[in-house]
Amino acid sequence: QGHLIESGGGLVQAGASLRLSCAASGLTFRSYCMGWFRQAPGKERGFVATIGWRGATTHYADSVKGRFTISRDVAKNTVYLQMHNLEPDDTAVYYCSADLWGPYTDYRKYEYWGQGTQVTVSS
């Protein structure tokens, strides 16, 4: 049974940077496509970024292109989301996801999820 644990969230001012981490266990990390999604209060969970199992393919939501970068470290079984120039609209709970197939932009297709980490950006 796979487990994902996110970390790195926090309260920052607009324009700041944060790096989220997601540590995976209980699954063959190198075989899984990974994703980051976020959910603000009262809104549906939305796509942020995905990375293929080899790390060669990445996709981003238009709202984060040029500001966020997804990456993975197979040796550490960890996927990262580097976030720069944060905006108040980036405020949400950020979730890490994993699936053997994909990568997907639809959150409903992912098999494993972390518990989420809160990112709050003040103006």
Tab-separated table of C-alpha atoms in Angstrom:
chain	number	residue	atom	x	y	z
A	1	GLN	CA	0.000	0.000	0.000
A	2	GLY	CA	1.520	3.281	-1.085
A	3	HIS	CA	1.853	6.255	1.208
A	4	LEU	CA	2.591	9.863	0.312
A	5	ILE	CA	3.555	12.519	2.835
A	6	GLU	CA	3.725	16.180	1.840
A	7	SER	CA	5.701	18.851	3.630
A	8	GLY	CA	6.977	22.365	3.091
A	9	GLY	CA	3.793	24.402	3.184
A	10	GLY	CA	3.444	27.592	5.178
A	11	LEU	CA	2.362	31.205	5.366
A	12	VAL	CA	4.269	33.565	3.082
A	13	GLN	CA	3.849	36.981	1.538
A	14	ALA	CA	3.083	37.536	-2.121
A	15	GLY	CA	6.209	37.245	-4.235
A	16	ALA	CA	7.867	34.709	-1.949
A	17	SER	CA	9.003	31.191	-2.791
A	18	LEU	CA	8.297	27.801	-1.248
A	19	ARG	CA	9.355	24.276	-2.049
A	20	LEU	CA	6.931	21.468	-1.343
A	21	SER	CA	8.166	17.917	-0.931
A	22	CYS	CA	6.307	14.632	-1.173
A	23	ALA	CA	7.966	11.512	0.186
A	24	ALA	CA	6.670	8.219	-1.169
A	25	SER	CA	6.812	4.795	0.472
A	26	GLY	CA	5.237	1.404	-0.103
A	27	LEU	CA	5.378	1.697	-3.882
A	28	THR	CA	7.968	1.428	-6.627
A	29	PHE	CA	8.466	5.167	-6.909
A	30	ARG	CA	10.443	5.084	-10.143
A	31	SER	CA	7.507	3.418	-11.899
A	32	TYR	CA	4.881	5.976	-10.910
A	33	CYS	CA	3.754	9.192	-12.530
A	34	MET	CA	3.397	11.910	-9.905
A	35	GLY	CA	1.170	14.922	-9.664
A	36	TRP	CA	0.493	17.997	-7.588
A	37	PHE	CA	-3.037	19.294	-7.135
A	38	ARG	CA	-4.503	21.989	-4.946
A	39	GLN	CA	-7.827	22.745	-3.361
A	40	ALA	CA	-9.007	26.075	-2.037
A	41	PRO	CA	-12.020	26.337	0.295
A	42	GLY	CA	-15.270	25.820	-1.589
A	43	LYS	CA	-13.509	24.841	-4.800
A	44	GLU	CA	-12.876	21.564	-6.567
A	45	ARG	CA	-9.421	20.023	-6.435
A	46	GLY	CA	-7.468	21.451	-9.348
A	47	PHE	CA	-4.487	20.374	-11.399
A	48	VAL	CA	-1.147	22.069	-10.755
A	49	ALA	CA	1.607	19.923	-12.287
A	50	THR	CA	2.533	16.388	-13.261
A	51	ILE	CA	5.735	14.552	-14.028
A	52	GLY	CA	6.202	11.279	-15.874
A	53	TRP	CA	7.801	8.221	-14.342
A	54	ARG	CA	11.138	8.940	-16.015
A	55	GLY	CA	11.009	12.610	-15.129
A	56	ALA	CA	11.310	13.641	-18.766
A	57	THR	CA	7.703	14.765	-19.238
A	58	THR	CA	6.129	17.571	-17.253
A	59	HIS	CA	2.840	19.432	-17.586
A	60	TYR	CA	1.651	22.551	-15.798
A	61	ALA	CA	-1.574	24.397	-15.295
A	62	ASP	CA	-1.557	27.668	-17.222
A	63	SER	CA	-1.893	29.586	-13.968
A	64	VAL	CA	1.459	28.321	-12.672
A	65	LYS	CA	3.554	28.048	-15.843
A	66	GLY	CA	6.810	29.916	-15.499
A	67	ARG	CA	6.464	30.123	-11.708
A	68	PHE	CA	6.280	26.486	-10.537
A	69	THR	CA	8.604	23.584	-11.325
A	70	ILE	CA	7.933	19.920	-10.616
A	71	SER	CA	10.835	17.513	-10.238
A	72	ARG	CA	11.591	14.111	-8.782
A	73	ASP	CA	14.521	12.436	-7.028
A	74	VAL	CA	14.384	8.677	-7.482
A	75	ALA	CA	17.146	8.099	-4.940
A	76	LYS	CA	15.062	9.842	-2.271
A	77	ASN	CA	11.630	8.608	-3.450
A	78	THR	CA	10.554	12.218	-3.403
A	79	VAL	CA	8.786	14.603	-5.751
A	80	TYR	CA	9.118	18.362	-5.362
A	81	LEU	CA	7.145	21.424	-6.322
A	82	GLN	CA	9.266	24.551	-6.394
A	83	MET	CA	7.043	27.616	-6.286
A	84	HIS	CA	8.266	31.123	-7.066
A	85	ASN	CA	6.535	34.495	-7.148
A	86	LEU	CA	3.602	33.202	-5.133
A	87	GLU	CA	0.281	34.997	-5.422
A	88	PRO	CA	-2.715	35.131	-3.053
A	89	ASP	CA	-4.652	33.007	-5.579
A	90	ASP	CA	-2.138	30.215	-4.946
A	91	THR	CA	-3.537	29.825	-1.431
A	92	ALA	CA	-4.817	26.266	-1.055
A	93	VAL	CA	-4.124	22.857	0.380
A	94	TYR	CA	-1.596	21.199	-1.912
A	95	TYR	CA	-1.840	17.463	-2.477
A	96	CYS	CA	0.643	15.011	-3.928
A	97	SER	CA	-0.615	12.093	-6.021
A	98	ALA	CA	0.763	8.970	-7.669
A	99	ASP	CA	-0.401	6.562	-10.334
A	100	LEU	CA	1.178	3.847	-12.453
A	101	TRP	CA	-0.466	5.211	-15.597
A	102	GLY	CA	-0.564	8.717	-16.898
A	103	PRO	CA	0.487	11.374	-16.228
A	104	TYR	CA	-3.011	12.769	-15.798
A	105	THR	CA	-4.421	16.208	-15.216
A	106	ASP	CA	-7.667	14.728	-13.859
A	107	TYR	CA	-7.344	14.155	-10.116
A	108	ARG	CA	-9.920	11.347	-10.211
A	109	LYS	CA	-7.521	9.098	-12.087
A	110	TYR	CA	-4.819	8.990	-9.421
A	111	GLU	CA	-4.522	5.975	-7.131
A	112	TYR	CA	-2.597	7.378	-4.177
A	113	TRP	CA	-2.881	10.679	-2.320
A	114	GLY	CA	-1.103	12.431	0.486
A	115	GLN	CA	-2.841	14.236	3.332
A	116	GLY	CA	-2.043	17.677	1.959
A	117	THR	CA	-0.019	20.663	3.081
A	118	GLN	CA	-1.421	24.165	3.504
A	119	VAL	CA	0.022	27.047	1.509
A	120	THR	CA	-1.217	30.506	2.429
A	121	VAL	CA	-0.080	33.577	0.513
A	122	SER	CA	-0.869	36.968	1.994
A	123	SER	CA	-1.093	40.124	-0.082
